[in-house]
XYZ file of C-alpha atoms in Angstrom:
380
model
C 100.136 46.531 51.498
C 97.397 48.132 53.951
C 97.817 51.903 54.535
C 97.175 53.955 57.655
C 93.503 54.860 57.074
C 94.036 58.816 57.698
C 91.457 59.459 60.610
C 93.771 58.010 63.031
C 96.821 60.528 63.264
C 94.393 63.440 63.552
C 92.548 60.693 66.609
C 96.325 60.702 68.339
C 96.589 64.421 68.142
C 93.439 64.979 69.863
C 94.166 62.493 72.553
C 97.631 63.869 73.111
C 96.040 67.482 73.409
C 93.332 65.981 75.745
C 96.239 64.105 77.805
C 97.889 67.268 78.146
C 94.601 69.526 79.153
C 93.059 67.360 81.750
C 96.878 67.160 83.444
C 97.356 71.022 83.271
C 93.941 71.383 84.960
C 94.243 68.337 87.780
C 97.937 70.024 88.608
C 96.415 73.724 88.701
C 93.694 72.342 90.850
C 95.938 70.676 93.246
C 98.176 73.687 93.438
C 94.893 76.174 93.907
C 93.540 73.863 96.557
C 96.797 74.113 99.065
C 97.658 77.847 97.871
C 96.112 78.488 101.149
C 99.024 76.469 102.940
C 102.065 78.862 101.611
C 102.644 82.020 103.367
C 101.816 85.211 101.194
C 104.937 86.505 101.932
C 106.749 84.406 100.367
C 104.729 82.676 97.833
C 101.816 85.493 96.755
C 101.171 83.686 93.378
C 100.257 80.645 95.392
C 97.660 82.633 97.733
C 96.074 84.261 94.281
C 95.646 80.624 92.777
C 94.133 79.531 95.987
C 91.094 82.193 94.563
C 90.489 80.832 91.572
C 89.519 76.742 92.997
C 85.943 77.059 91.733
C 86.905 77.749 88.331
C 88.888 74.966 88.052
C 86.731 72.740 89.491
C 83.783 74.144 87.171
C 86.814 73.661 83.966
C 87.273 69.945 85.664
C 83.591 69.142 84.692
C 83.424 70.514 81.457
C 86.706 67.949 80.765
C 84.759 65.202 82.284
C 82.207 65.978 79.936
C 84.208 66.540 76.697
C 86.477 63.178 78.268
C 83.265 60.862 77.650
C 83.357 61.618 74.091
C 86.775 61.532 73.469
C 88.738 59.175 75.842
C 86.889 58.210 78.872
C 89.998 57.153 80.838
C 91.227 60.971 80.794
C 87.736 60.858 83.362
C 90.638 59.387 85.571
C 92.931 62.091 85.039
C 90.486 64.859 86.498
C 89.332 62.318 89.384
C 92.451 62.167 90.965
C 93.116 65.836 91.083
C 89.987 66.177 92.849
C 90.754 63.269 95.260
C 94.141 64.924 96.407
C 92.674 68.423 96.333
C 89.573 66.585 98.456
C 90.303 68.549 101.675
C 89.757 71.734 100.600
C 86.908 71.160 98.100
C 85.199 69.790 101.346
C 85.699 73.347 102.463
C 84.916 75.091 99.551
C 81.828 72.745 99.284
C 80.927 70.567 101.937
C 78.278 67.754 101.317
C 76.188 67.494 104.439
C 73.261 66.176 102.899
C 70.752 66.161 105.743
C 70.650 68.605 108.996
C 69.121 66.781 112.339
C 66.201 67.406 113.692
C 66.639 68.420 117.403
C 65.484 67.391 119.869
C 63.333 69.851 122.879
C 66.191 69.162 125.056
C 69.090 69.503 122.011
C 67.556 72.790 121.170
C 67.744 73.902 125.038
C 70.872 73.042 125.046
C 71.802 75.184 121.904
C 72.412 78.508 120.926
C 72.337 80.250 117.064
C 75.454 82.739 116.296
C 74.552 85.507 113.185
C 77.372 86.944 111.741
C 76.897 90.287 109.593
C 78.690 93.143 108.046
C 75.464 95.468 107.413
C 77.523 98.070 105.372
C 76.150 100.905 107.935
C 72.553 99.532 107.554
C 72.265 101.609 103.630
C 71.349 100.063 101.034
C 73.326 98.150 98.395
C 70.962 98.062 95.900
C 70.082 102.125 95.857
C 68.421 104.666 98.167
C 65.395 104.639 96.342
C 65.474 100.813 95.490
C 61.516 99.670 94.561
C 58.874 98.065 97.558
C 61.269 98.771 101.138
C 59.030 100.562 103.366
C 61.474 100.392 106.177
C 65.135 99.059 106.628
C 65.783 95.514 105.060
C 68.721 95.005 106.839
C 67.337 95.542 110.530
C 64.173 93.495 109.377
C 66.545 90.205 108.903
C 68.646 90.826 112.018
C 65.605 90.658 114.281
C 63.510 88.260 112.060
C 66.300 86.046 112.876
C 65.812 85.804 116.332
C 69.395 84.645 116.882
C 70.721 84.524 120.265
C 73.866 86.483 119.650
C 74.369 89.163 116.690
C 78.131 89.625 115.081
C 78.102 93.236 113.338
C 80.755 94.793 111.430
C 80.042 98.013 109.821
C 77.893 99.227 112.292
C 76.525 102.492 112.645
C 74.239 104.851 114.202
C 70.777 103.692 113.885
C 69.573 107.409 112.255
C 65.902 107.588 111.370
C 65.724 110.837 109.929
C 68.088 109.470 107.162
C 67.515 108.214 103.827
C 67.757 104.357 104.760
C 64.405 104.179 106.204
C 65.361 102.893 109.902
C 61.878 102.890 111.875
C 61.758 103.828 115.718
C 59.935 100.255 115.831
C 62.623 98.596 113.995
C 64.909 99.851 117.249
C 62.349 99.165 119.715
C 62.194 95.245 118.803
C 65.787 95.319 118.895
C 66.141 96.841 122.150
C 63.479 94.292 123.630
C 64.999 91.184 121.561
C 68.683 91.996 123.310
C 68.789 93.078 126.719
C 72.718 92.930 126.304
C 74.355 95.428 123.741
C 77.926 96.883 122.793
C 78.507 99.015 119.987
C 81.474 101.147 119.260
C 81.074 103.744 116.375
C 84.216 103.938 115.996
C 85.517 100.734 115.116
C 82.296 100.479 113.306
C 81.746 96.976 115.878
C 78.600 95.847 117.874
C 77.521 92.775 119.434
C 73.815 91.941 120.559
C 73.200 89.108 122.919
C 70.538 87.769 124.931
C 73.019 86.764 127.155
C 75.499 88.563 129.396
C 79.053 89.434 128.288
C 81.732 91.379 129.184
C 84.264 93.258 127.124
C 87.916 92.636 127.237
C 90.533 94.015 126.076
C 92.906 92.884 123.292
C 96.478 93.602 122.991
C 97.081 94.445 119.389
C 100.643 95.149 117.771
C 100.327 98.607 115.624
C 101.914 97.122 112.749
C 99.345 94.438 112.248
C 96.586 97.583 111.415
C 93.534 95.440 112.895
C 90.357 96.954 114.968
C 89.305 93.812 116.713
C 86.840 93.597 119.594
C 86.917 90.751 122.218
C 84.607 90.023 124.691
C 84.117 87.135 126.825
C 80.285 85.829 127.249
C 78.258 83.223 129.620
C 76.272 81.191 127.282
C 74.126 79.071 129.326
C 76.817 78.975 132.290
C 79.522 78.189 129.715
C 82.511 80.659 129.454
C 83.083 81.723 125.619
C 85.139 83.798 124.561
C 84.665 85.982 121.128
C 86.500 87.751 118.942
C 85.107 90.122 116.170
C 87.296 90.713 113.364
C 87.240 92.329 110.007
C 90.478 91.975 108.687
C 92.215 93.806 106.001
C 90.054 94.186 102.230
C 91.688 94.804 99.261
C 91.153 98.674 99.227
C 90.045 99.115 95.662
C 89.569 102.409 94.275
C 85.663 103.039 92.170
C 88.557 102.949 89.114
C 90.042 99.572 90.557
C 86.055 97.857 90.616
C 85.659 99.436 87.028
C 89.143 97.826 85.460
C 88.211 94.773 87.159
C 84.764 94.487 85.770
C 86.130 95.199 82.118
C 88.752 92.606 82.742
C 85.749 90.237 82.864
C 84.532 91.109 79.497
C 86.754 90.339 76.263
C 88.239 92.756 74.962
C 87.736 94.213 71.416
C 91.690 94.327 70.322
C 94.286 92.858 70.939
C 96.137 96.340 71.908
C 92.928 96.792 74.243
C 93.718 93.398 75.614
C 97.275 94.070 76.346
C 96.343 97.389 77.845
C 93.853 95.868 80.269
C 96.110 93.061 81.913
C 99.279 95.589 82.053
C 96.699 97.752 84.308
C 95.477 94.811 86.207
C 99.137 93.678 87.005
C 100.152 96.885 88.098
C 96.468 98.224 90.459
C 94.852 95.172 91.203
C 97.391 92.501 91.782
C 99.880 94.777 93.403
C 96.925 95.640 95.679
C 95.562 92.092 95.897
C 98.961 91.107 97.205
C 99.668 93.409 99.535
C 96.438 92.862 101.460
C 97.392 89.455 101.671
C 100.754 90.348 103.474
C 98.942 92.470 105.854
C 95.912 89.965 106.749
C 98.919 87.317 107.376
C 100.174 89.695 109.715
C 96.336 90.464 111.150
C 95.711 86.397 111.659
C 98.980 86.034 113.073
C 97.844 88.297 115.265
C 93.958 87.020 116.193
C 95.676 83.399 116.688
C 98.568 84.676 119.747
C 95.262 86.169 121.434
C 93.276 82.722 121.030
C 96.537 80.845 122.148
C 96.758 83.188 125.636
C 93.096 83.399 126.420
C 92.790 79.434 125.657
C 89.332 77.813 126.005
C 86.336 77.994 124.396
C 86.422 80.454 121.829
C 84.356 82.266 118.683
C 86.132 84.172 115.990
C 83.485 85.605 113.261
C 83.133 88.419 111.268
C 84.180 89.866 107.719
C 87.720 88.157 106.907
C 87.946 89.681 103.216
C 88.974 86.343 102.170
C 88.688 82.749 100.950
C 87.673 80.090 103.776
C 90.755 78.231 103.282
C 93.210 81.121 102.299
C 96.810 81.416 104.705
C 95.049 84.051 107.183
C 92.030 81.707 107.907
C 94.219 78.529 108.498
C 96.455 80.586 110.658
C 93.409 81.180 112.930
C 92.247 77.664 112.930
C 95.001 76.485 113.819
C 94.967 72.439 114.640
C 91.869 73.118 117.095
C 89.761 75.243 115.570
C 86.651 74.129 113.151
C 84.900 76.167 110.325
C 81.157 75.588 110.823
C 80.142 76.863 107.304
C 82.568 73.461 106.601
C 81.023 71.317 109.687
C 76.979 71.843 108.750
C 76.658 73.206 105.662
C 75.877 71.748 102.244
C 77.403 73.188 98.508
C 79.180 76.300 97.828
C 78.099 79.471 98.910
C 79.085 83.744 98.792
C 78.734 85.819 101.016
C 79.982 89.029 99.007
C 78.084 89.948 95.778
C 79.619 93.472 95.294
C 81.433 94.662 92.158
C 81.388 90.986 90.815
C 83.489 89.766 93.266
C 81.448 86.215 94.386
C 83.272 84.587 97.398
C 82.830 83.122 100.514
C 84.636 86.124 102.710
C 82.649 86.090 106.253
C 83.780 83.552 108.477
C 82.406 81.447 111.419
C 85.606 79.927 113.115
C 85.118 77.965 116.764
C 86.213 75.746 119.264
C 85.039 74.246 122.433
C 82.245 72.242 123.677
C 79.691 72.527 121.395
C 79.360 71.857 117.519
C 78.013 73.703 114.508
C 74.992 71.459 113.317
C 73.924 73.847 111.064
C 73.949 76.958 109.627
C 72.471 78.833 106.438
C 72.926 82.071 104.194
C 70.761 85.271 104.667
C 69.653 85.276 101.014
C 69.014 89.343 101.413
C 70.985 91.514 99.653
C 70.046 95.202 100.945
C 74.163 95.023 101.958
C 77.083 94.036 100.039
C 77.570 90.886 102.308
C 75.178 87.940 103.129
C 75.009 87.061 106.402
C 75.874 83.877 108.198
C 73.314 82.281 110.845
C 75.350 79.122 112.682
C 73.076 76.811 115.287
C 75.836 75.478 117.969
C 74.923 72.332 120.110
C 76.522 71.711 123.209
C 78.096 68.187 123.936
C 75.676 66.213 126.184
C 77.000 66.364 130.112
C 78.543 63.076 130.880
């Protein structure tokens, strides 16, 4: 009589567990990667999961890894959560491996779009941060050279305070953009080295958005832009500091119960309502695009993921992301308070394409910026 040699009931349990893991995580990823697709007013949770796609991607891999020593058909498991979720990890991370190399004429017939909030030109890392002799964030904007400049947080350009803005600094921007706006009090400005005109948006009261349009001749094409910085989540110094404790682990148990009761009741609550509201905001920014109709640009700080509800309202079915269309891997553009997203937005349509674009890898603000090239379709 042969008995059951006693290795292989623990081998089942560990298979069963692994079945079960690598399901759970396929499922969550699917349900992250089109939590962008359910309106936050009805379906919050599914907007919050929607934030939390690069962790379960990262938690896919580690399976993948642990898989190949337990049961390398569980591989499959993971694989086919990422090929249903595939749209929207394209977003997340698109894979266009090699930029092309224009052409003299292809570069005529382009223009490069810099998108910014400059967090009133201070400076994140400290007024007395180490080796800046003059402002960091004015240094990018005209090293640069872009033709058109997207600001959000604008301010007075003040040298006699403590952010070290230089009368030269001012002088090359004055001379690199013959074409300026700026409102104070919206805390907007656009730079351009070619003409625009402002125009004026009709915004409903309850949607709470400062939005400036303008429409601008970009090598004798009409385009139209919108800059936008929609609603953030409005978290107190206290909110940042329970957030970055809910990071670390907890010593207790008590402590850990204490911490996620406060989370649920600040952060979430305040999560979710800003959600709500910036539903309300894109709803908003897409009846303008839908009236005006042609080419169009909406950039600027969105406060949220690139494939969240607010962003695909915008979009729309004719509207491209060109962080999506040139770029290659995952990027953030916010590195404040621990909060690592993708929040600032390039959104377009029209004739012309975004063949590449990059990340300001400067950090004197709480953003990075975002520099797009555009090409224009060849005339037929």
């Amino acid at each position: 009589m042969r008995f059951p040699t006693p290795h292989k009931p623990v081998k089942s349990t560990i298979l069963a567990l692994g079945v079960g893991l690598n399901l759970a995580v396929a499922m969550l990823t699917v349900f992250s990667a089109y939590g962008g697709t359910f309106n936050p007013e009805e379906r919050v949770i599914a907007s919050m999961a929607a934030m939390v796609l690069p962790l379960l991607l990262l938690a896919g891999i580690v399976l993948c890894v642990v898989n190949l020593l337990v049961d390398k058909r569980l591989i499959l498991v993971i694989a086919a959560g990422w090929i249903i979720s595939l749209p929207s990890i394209l977003v997340f991370s698109p894979l266009h491996f090699w930029k092309p190399a224009l052409t003299e004429q292809q570069k005529k017939d382009s223009f490069t779009f810099l998108t910014y909030n400059v967090l009133h030109f201070w400076d994140f890392r400290g007024e007395d941060y180490p080796g800046v002799e003059q402002n960091e964030t004015l240094d990018y904007i005209i090293s640069t050279n872009a033709d058109i400049v997207n600001l959000q947080e604008y301010d007075v350009l003040d040298t006699k305070g403590p952010w070290k803005i230089k009368e030269a600094q001012i002088d090359s921007l004055s001379a690199l953009y013959p074409y300026q706006y700026t409102d104070l009090d919206l805390k907007y400005a656009l730079l351009s080295k070619y003409p625009f005109e402002k125009i004026e948006l009709e915004v409903h009261p309850k949607a709470k958005l400062a939005m400036l349009g303008f429409r601008l001749n970009i090598q004798g094409h009409e385009i139209h832009l919108i800059n936008v910085h929609l609603k953030s989540i409005g978290l107190t110094p206290e909110d940042k500091t329970l957030y970055k404790e809910a990071l670390e682990m907890p010593a207790t148990k008590s402590e850990l119960k204490r911490e996620l009761k406060e989370v649920k009741s600040q952060l979430l609550t305040k999560l979710s309502e800003a959600f709500k509201i910036r539903t309300l905001q894109a709803r908003t920014v897409r009846n303008i695009v839908d009236s005006i109709r042609g080419p169009f640009i909406v950039a600027g700080d969105f406060n949220d993921i690139p494939d969240c509800y607010a962003v695909r309202t915008i979009k729309g079915k004719d509207m491209h992301d060109a962080y999506a269309d040139a770029a290659f891997g995952p990027t953030i553009t916010y590195h404040g308070d621990k909060f690592y997203f993708r929040i600032d937005q390039i959104l377009y349509r029209g004739p012309f394409k975004a063949v590449d674009i990059e990340r300001g890898d400067i950090s004197s603000s709480d953003h990075n910026p975002l520099l797009a090239t555009f090409l224009f379709d060849p005339v037929k």
